[in-house]
Amino acid sequence: MEKVLNYIGGELVPAAGGQWLDKPEPATGQLYAHVPDSREEDVQSAVEAAGRAFPAWSALPANERSRYLRRIAGLIHERLDAFARAESIDTGKPLAVARTVDIPRSVLNFEFFADAATQFSSEAHPMDGVALNYTLRSPLGVVGCISPWNLPLYLLTWKIAPALAAGNCVVAKPSEVTPMTAYLLSQVCRDAGLPPGVLNLVHGLGPHVGGPLTRHPEVSAISFTGSTRTGAEIARVAAPAFKKLSLEMGGKNPNVIFADCDFDEALATTLRSSFANQGQICLCGPRIFVQRSLYPRFKEALVARTKALKVGDPLVEGTDQGALVSREHFEKVMGYIALAKQEGGHILTGGQRASVPGRCANGWFIEPTLVEGLAPTCRTNQEEIFGPVATLMPFDDEEEVLSWANSTRYGLAGSVWTKDLTRAHRFASRLHSGIVWVNTWMLRDLRTPFGGVKESGVGREGGWDALRFFTEPKNVCIKL
């Protein structure tokens, strides 16, 4: 039985209290690891270690910090197969997805911000020969990074890399549900020679680790990705202490398909945006709106494609859909399928626990599910399910579908499919969303800002926005 360890002050250590959490494998339902059940004293040790490391780390020239990030990226790349296998076992996602998406993107996060650290610049504002204003940007100090379970290393590194690049020291809380690649990252950091205390990883439950981290007076900022409920609690605790906050939370994203779309491209991408990572991505498009004249043809084709997806052992090549991340989440998603039926929905395909023989017979698998016949305002279409469940709804015109698309309390992302560029620009500008894809999905440029509106979050991550978040601006005015 493997034991995950905390990474505090450069050392791999268990929780100070000696307590452990059980970690089952989603594909089998069987226990395979123990995770530290860390508490406030572990967070305190990590913050103290980060505080000790901060003066030297922040004083390092940007090109030297860049070398450390690049060294970490190189070691993850060298160990890609080990990282990918660990991610697949830990999350239940297909090994091929972890190998081609999650781990390569994690490498890219470090590489991108290694470059950005050496290119980040400040602004200057001359005052017509009277004075010169310029802006200095300084690291905040010790910052907290709290990451979710659905893309464990991908989103953890998305936060850690810019924080370190900007000269901060980090105390991070990976999800206790999927801790393994964070543990492997801590070993990589030791092998890369990262100075002790620059990065600290504390494993455990949200109330026991995330809560103390958010409350700690020496933690200057919190970058969080996760549920809207948890984000609201973080905001409630952090706001009175005037901490900087970046909160990337839930989504109930619309996928709007007009009759003049590229049918084949819209169909293939809709399949992916509905069920990628078993639907466990905040950017998925589970509300599929199709213009009425195209609806019958599109529905028939999407149902056929969905039925053809192979649900199976995540470690076996050719598996399209793996297991859901935990028993609790499996039960939540199955509860929403039952709700969809109660609300009058018709299951077009799926809707059942998937049977996977052999070692995965007791795993948490759900058939990819399509539902029609539901109103846009029903709970199934308003609440985040975060699983392999999508709804289809026909619409007549642009104004109608825009009102439906904007009807939820979320506003993270959306997709629009049309060959009419005027309509594409018009619709994108009116969609209540932080991100809009036109004739594509999940096409990401790391230089662009990432984040949502309404209850999908506040703040932006990515590119210069991430480096601005992790620094404090100071204006200097010199009279000439």
PDB file of N, CA and C in Angstrom, residues 194-251:
ATOM      1  N   LEU A 194      15.205  22.354  -6.316  1.00  0.00           N
ATOM      2  CA  LEU A 194      14.456  23.537  -5.927  1.00  0.00           C
ATOM      3  C   LEU A 194      14.747  23.840  -4.457  1.00  0.00           C
ATOM      4  N   PRO A 195      15.109  25.066  -4.127  1.00  0.00           N
ATOM      5  CA  PRO A 195      15.451  25.382  -2.728  1.00  0.00           C
ATOM      6  C   PRO A 195      14.328  25.001  -1.767  1.00  0.00           C
ATOM      7  N   PRO A 196      14.663  24.454  -0.602  1.00  0.00           N
ATOM      8  CA  PRO A 196      13.647  24.046   0.374  1.00  0.00           C
ATOM      9  C   PRO A 196      12.718  25.193   0.743  1.00  0.00           C
ATOM     10  N   GLY A 197      11.432  24.883   0.783  1.00  0.00           N
ATOM     11  CA  GLY A 197      10.440  25.859   1.199  1.00  0.00           C
ATOM     12  C   GLY A 197       9.853  26.707   0.088  1.00  0.00           C
ATOM     13  N   VAL A 198      10.469  26.693  -1.080  1.00  0.00           N
ATOM     14  CA  VAL A 198       9.934  27.490  -2.193  1.00  0.00           C
ATOM     15  C   VAL A 198       8.563  26.953  -2.607  1.00  0.00           C
ATOM     16  N   LEU A 199       8.429  25.644  -2.676  1.00  0.00           N
ATOM     17  CA  LEU A 199       7.142  24.999  -2.929  1.00  0.00           C
ATOM     18  C   LEU A 199       6.870  24.010  -1.819  1.00  0.00           C
ATOM     19  N   ASN A 200       5.675  24.065  -1.250  1.00  0.00           N
ATOM     20  CA  ASN A 200       5.247  23.137  -0.210  1.00  0.00           C
ATOM     21  C   ASN A 200       3.895  22.568  -0.592  1.00  0.00           C
ATOM     22  N   LEU A 201       3.719  21.259  -0.430  1.00  0.00           N
ATOM     23  CA  LEU A 201       2.476  20.583  -0.777  1.00  0.00           C
ATOM     24  C   LEU A 201       1.927  19.901   0.468  1.00  0.00           C
ATOM     25  N   VAL A 202       0.736  20.310   0.877  1.00  0.00           N
ATOM     26  CA  VAL A 202       0.119  19.773   2.087  1.00  0.00           C
ATOM     27  C   VAL A 202      -1.175  19.063   1.694  1.00  0.00           C
ATOM     28  N   HIS A 203      -1.222  17.770   1.938  1.00  0.00           N
ATOM     29  CA  HIS A 203      -2.381  16.957   1.562  1.00  0.00           C
ATOM     30  C   HIS A 203      -3.375  16.873   2.717  1.00  0.00           C
ATOM     31  N   GLY A 204      -4.650  16.757   2.373  1.00  0.00           N
ATOM     32  CA  GLY A 204      -5.660  16.593   3.400  1.00  0.00           C
ATOM     33  C   GLY A 204      -7.006  17.133   2.966  1.00  0.00           C
ATOM     34  N   LEU A 205      -7.951  17.108   3.882  1.00  0.00           N
ATOM     35  CA  LEU A 205      -9.315  17.544   3.616  1.00  0.00           C
ATOM     36  C   LEU A 205      -9.409  19.069   3.582  1.00  0.00           C
ATOM     37  N   GLY A 206     -10.411  19.569   2.854  1.00  0.00           N
ATOM     38  CA  GLY A 206     -10.588  21.011   2.729  1.00  0.00           C
ATOM     39  C   GLY A 206     -10.698  21.735   4.059  1.00  0.00           C
ATOM     40  N   PRO A 207     -11.583  21.314   4.962  1.00  0.00           N
ATOM     41  CA  PRO A 207     -11.696  22.026   6.241  1.00  0.00           C
ATOM     42  C   PRO A 207     -10.423  21.960   7.075  1.00  0.00           C
ATOM     43  N   HIS A 208      -9.628  20.900   6.923  1.00  0.00           N
ATOM     44  CA  HIS A 208      -8.440  20.723   7.749  1.00  0.00           C
ATOM     45  C   HIS A 208      -7.200  21.393   7.171  1.00  0.00           C
ATOM     46  N   VAL A 209      -7.154  21.578   5.848  1.00  0.00           N
ATOM     47  CA  VAL A 209      -5.979  22.169   5.196  1.00  0.00           C
ATOM     48  C   VAL A 209      -6.352  23.459   4.462  1.00  0.00           C
ATOM     49  N   GLY A 210      -7.345  23.385   3.599  1.00  0.00           N
ATOM     50  CA  GLY A 210      -7.742  24.578   2.844  1.00  0.00           C
ATOM     51  C   GLY A 210      -8.230  25.697   3.741  1.00  0.00           C
ATOM     52  N   GLY A 211      -8.974  25.354   4.786  1.00  0.00           N
ATOM     53  CA  GLY A 211      -9.471  26.355   5.717  1.00  0.00           C
ATOM     54  C   GLY A 211      -8.352  27.095   6.427  1.00  0.00           C
ATOM     55  N   PRO A 212      -7.434  26.384   7.110  1.00  0.00           N
ATOM     56  CA  PRO A 212      -6.312  27.061   7.764  1.00  0.00           C
ATOM     57  C   PRO A 212      -5.421  27.828   6.794  1.00  0.00           C
ATOM     58  N   LEU A 213      -5.253  27.309   5.585  1.00  0.00           N
ATOM     59  CA  LEU A 213      -4.439  28.009   4.591  1.00  0.00           C
ATOM     60  C   LEU A 213      -5.095  29.337   4.208  1.00  0.00           C
ATOM     61  N   THR A 214      -6.410  29.319   4.012  1.00  0.00           N
ATOM     62  CA  THR A 214      -7.130  30.537   3.648  1.00  0.00           C
ATOM     63  C   THR A 214      -7.093  31.565   4.778  1.00  0.00           C
ATOM     64  N   ARG A 215      -7.193  31.089   6.019  1.00  0.00           N
ATOM     65  CA  ARG A 215      -7.237  31.997   7.169  1.00  0.00           C
ATOM     66  C   ARG A 215      -5.871  32.531   7.577  1.00  0.00           C
ATOM     67  N   HIS A 216      -4.803  31.881   7.179  1.00  0.00           N
ATOM     68  CA  HIS A 216      -3.490  32.196   7.738  1.00  0.00           C
ATOM     69  C   HIS A 216      -3.096  33.643   7.445  1.00  0.00           C
ATOM     70  N   PRO A 217      -2.697  34.388   8.453  1.00  0.00           N
ATOM     71  CA  PRO A 217      -2.389  35.813   8.244  1.00  0.00           C
ATOM     72  C   PRO A 217      -1.154  36.065   7.395  1.00  0.00           C
ATOM     73  N   GLU A 218      -0.277  35.073   7.256  1.00  0.00           N
ATOM     74  CA  GLU A 218       0.937  35.267   6.457  1.00  0.00           C
ATOM     75  C   GLU A 218       0.766  34.835   4.999  1.00  0.00           C
ATOM     76  N   VAL A 219      -0.405  34.361   4.644  1.00  0.00           N
ATOM     77  CA  VAL A 219      -0.691  33.980   3.254  1.00  0.00           C
ATOM     78  C   VAL A 219      -1.372  35.169   2.581  1.00  0.00           C
ATOM     79  N   SER A 220      -0.721  35.716   1.550  1.00  0.00           N
ATOM     80  CA  SER A 220      -1.164  36.984   0.961  1.00  0.00           C
ATOM     81  C   SER A 220      -2.239  36.829  -0.100  1.00  0.00           C
ATOM     82  N   ALA A 221      -2.340  35.654  -0.705  1.00  0.00           N
ATOM     83  CA  ALA A 221      -3.294  35.464  -1.797  1.00  0.00           C
ATOM     84  C   ALA A 221      -3.697  34.006  -1.862  1.00  0.00           C
ATOM     85  N   ILE A 222      -4.895  33.772  -2.375  1.00  0.00           N
ATOM     86  CA  ILE A 222      -5.392  32.415  -2.600  1.00  0.00           C
ATOM     87  C   ILE A 222      -5.833  32.298  -4.055  1.00  0.00           C
ATOM     88  N   SER A 223      -5.288  31.318  -4.752  1.00  0.00           N
ATOM     89  CA  SER A 223      -5.758  30.954  -6.087  1.00  0.00           C
ATOM     90  C   SER A 223      -6.466  29.612  -5.961  1.00  0.00           C
ATOM     91  N   PHE A 224      -7.751  29.594  -6.300  1.00  0.00           N
ATOM     92  CA  PHE A 224      -8.573  28.412  -6.067  1.00  0.00           C
ATOM     93  C   PHE A 224      -9.295  28.005  -7.334  1.00  0.00           C
ATOM     94  N   THR A 225      -9.333  26.703  -7.598  1.00  0.00           N
ATOM     95  CA  THR A 225     -10.208  26.142  -8.615  1.00  0.00           C
ATOM     96  C   THR A 225     -11.002  25.012  -7.981  1.00  0.00           C
ATOM     97  N   GLY A 226     -12.321  25.072  -8.123  1.00  0.00           N
ATOM     98  CA  GLY A 226     -13.165  24.047  -7.525  1.00  0.00           C
ATOM     99  C   GLY A 226     -14.622  24.454  -7.567  1.00  0.00           C
ATOM    100  N   SER A 227     -15.388  23.961  -6.629  1.00  0.00           N
ATOM    101  CA  SER A 227     -16.839  24.179  -6.644  1.00  0.00           C
ATOM    102  C   SER A 227     -17.182  25.596  -6.228  1.00  0.00           C
ATOM    103  N   THR A 228     -18.339  26.056  -6.682  1.00  0.00           N
ATOM    104  CA  THR A 228     -18.822  27.383  -6.313  1.00  0.00           C
ATOM    105  C   THR A 228     -19.078  27.469  -4.809  1.00  0.00           C
ATOM    106  N   ARG A 229     -19.571  26.403  -4.214  1.00  0.00           N
ATOM    107  CA  ARG A 229     -19.835  26.409  -2.771  1.00  0.00           C
ATOM    108  C   ARG A 229     -18.544  26.624  -1.979  1.00  0.00           C
ATOM    109  N   THR A 230     -17.485  25.911  -2.341  1.00  0.00           N
ATOM    110  CA  THR A 230     -16.214  26.068  -1.634  1.00  0.00           C
ATOM    111  C   THR A 230     -15.608  27.442  -1.913  1.00  0.00           C
ATOM    112  N   GLY A 231     -15.731  27.899  -3.160  1.00  0.00           N
ATOM    113  CA  GLY A 231     -15.224  29.223  -3.497  1.00  0.00           C
ATOM    114  C   GLY A 231     -15.897  30.311  -2.689  1.00  0.00           C
ATOM    115  N   ALA A 232     -17.201  30.183  -2.464  1.00  0.00           N
ATOM    116  CA  ALA A 232     -17.928  31.164  -1.670  1.00  0.00           C
ATOM    117  C   ALA A 232     -17.427  31.170  -0.227  1.00  0.00           C
ATOM    118  N   GLU A 233     -17.117  30.003   0.316  1.00  0.00           N
ATOM    119  CA  GLU A 233     -16.594  29.926   1.680  1.00  0.00           C
ATOM    120  C   GLU A 233     -15.198  30.557   1.773  1.00  0.00           C
ATOM    121  N   ILE A 234     -14.365  30.309   0.758  1.00  0.00           N
ATOM    122  CA  ILE A 234     -13.039  30.926   0.735  1.00  0.00           C
ATOM    123  C   ILE A 234     -13.164  32.447   0.698  1.00  0.00           C
ATOM    124  N   ALA A 235     -14.070  32.951  -0.141  1.00  0.00           N
ATOM    125  CA  ALA A 235     -14.276  34.397  -0.230  1.00  0.00           C
ATOM    126  C   ALA A 235     -14.762  34.963   1.102  1.00  0.00           C
ATOM    127  N   ARG A 236     -15.646  34.250   1.764  1.00  0.00           N
ATOM    128  CA  ARG A 236     -16.180  34.717   3.045  1.00  0.00           C
ATOM    129  C   ARG A 236     -15.078  34.854   4.084  1.00  0.00           C
ATOM    130  N   VAL A 237     -14.150  33.897   4.097  1.00  0.00           N
ATOM    131  CA  VAL A 237     -13.079  33.897   5.092  1.00  0.00           C
ATOM    132  C   VAL A 237     -11.975  34.880   4.718  1.00  0.00           C
ATOM    133  N   ALA A 238     -11.634  34.932   3.427  1.00  0.00           N
ATOM    134  CA  ALA A 238     -10.480  35.723   3.000  1.00  0.00           C
ATOM    135  C   ALA A 238     -10.779  37.206   2.864  1.00  0.00           C
ATOM    136  N   ALA A 239     -12.012  37.561   2.543  1.00  0.00           N
ATOM    137  CA  ALA A 239     -12.329  38.968   2.278  1.00  0.00           C
ATOM    138  C   ALA A 239     -12.041  39.889   3.460  1.00  0.00           C
ATOM    139  N   PRO A 240     -12.419  39.523   4.705  1.00  0.00           N
ATOM    140  CA  PRO A 240     -12.118  40.421   5.820  1.00  0.00           C
ATOM    141  C   PRO A 240     -10.622  40.636   6.050  1.00  0.00           C
ATOM    142  N   ALA A 241      -9.797  39.701   5.566  1.00  0.00           N
ATOM    143  CA  ALA A 241      -8.343  39.842   5.703  1.00  0.00           C
ATOM    144  C   ALA A 241      -7.726  40.538   4.491  1.00  0.00           C
ATOM    145  N   PHE A 242      -8.563  40.938   3.523  1.00  0.00           N
ATOM    146  CA  PHE A 242      -8.126  41.676   2.334  1.00  0.00           C
ATOM    147  C   PHE A 242      -7.053  40.918   1.541  1.00  0.00           C
ATOM    148  N   LYS A 243      -7.222  39.603   1.450  1.00  0.00           N
ATOM    149  CA  LYS A 243      -6.322  38.806   0.623  1.00  0.00           C
ATOM    150  C   LYS A 243      -6.714  38.936  -0.845  1.00  0.00           C
ATOM    151  N   LYS A 244      -5.745  38.836  -1.728  1.00  0.00           N
ATOM    152  CA  LYS A 244      -6.061  38.744  -3.148  1.00  0.00           C
ATOM    153  C   LYS A 244      -6.674  37.378  -3.424  1.00  0.00           C
ATOM    154  N   LEU A 245      -7.703  37.364  -4.258  1.00  0.00           N
ATOM    155  CA  LEU A 245      -8.401  36.116  -4.554  1.00  0.00           C
ATOM    156  C   LEU A 245      -8.550  35.930  -6.053  1.00  0.00           C
ATOM    157  N   SER A 246      -8.287  34.718  -6.503  1.00  0.00           N
ATOM    158  CA  SER A 246      -8.659  34.277  -7.839  1.00  0.00           C
ATOM    159  C   SER A 246      -9.475  33.006  -7.660  1.00  0.00           C
ATOM    160  N   LEU A 247     -10.734  33.048  -8.073  1.00  0.00           N
ATOM    161  CA  LEU A 247     -11.647  31.935  -7.865  1.00  0.00           C
ATOM    162  C   LEU A 247     -12.189  31.468  -9.208  1.00  0.00           C
ATOM    163  N   GLU A 248     -11.792  30.264  -9.626  1.00  0.00           N
ATOM    164  CA  GLU A 248     -12.310  29.682 -10.864  1.00  0.00           C
ATOM    165  C   GLU A 248     -13.203  28.532 -10.453  1.00  0.00           C
ATOM    166  N   MET A 249     -14.513  28.680 -10.723  1.00  0.00           N
ATOM    167  CA  MET A 249     -15.464  27.756 -10.118  1.00  0.00           C
ATOM    168  C   MET A 249     -16.287  27.026 -11.180  1.00  0.00           C
ATOM    169  N   GLY A 250     -17.540  26.774 -10.893  1.00  0.00           N
ATOM    170  CA  GLY A 250     -18.317  25.869 -11.728  1.00  0.00           C
ATOM    171  C   GLY A 250     -18.758  26.445 -13.061  1.00  0.00           C
ATOM    172  N   GLY A 251     -19.363  25.584 -13.842  1.00  0.00           N
ATOM    173  CA  GLY A 251     -19.888  25.985 -15.142  1.00  0.00           C
ATOM    174  C   GLY A 251     -21.053  25.104 -15.561  1.00  0.00           C
TER     175      GLY A 251
END
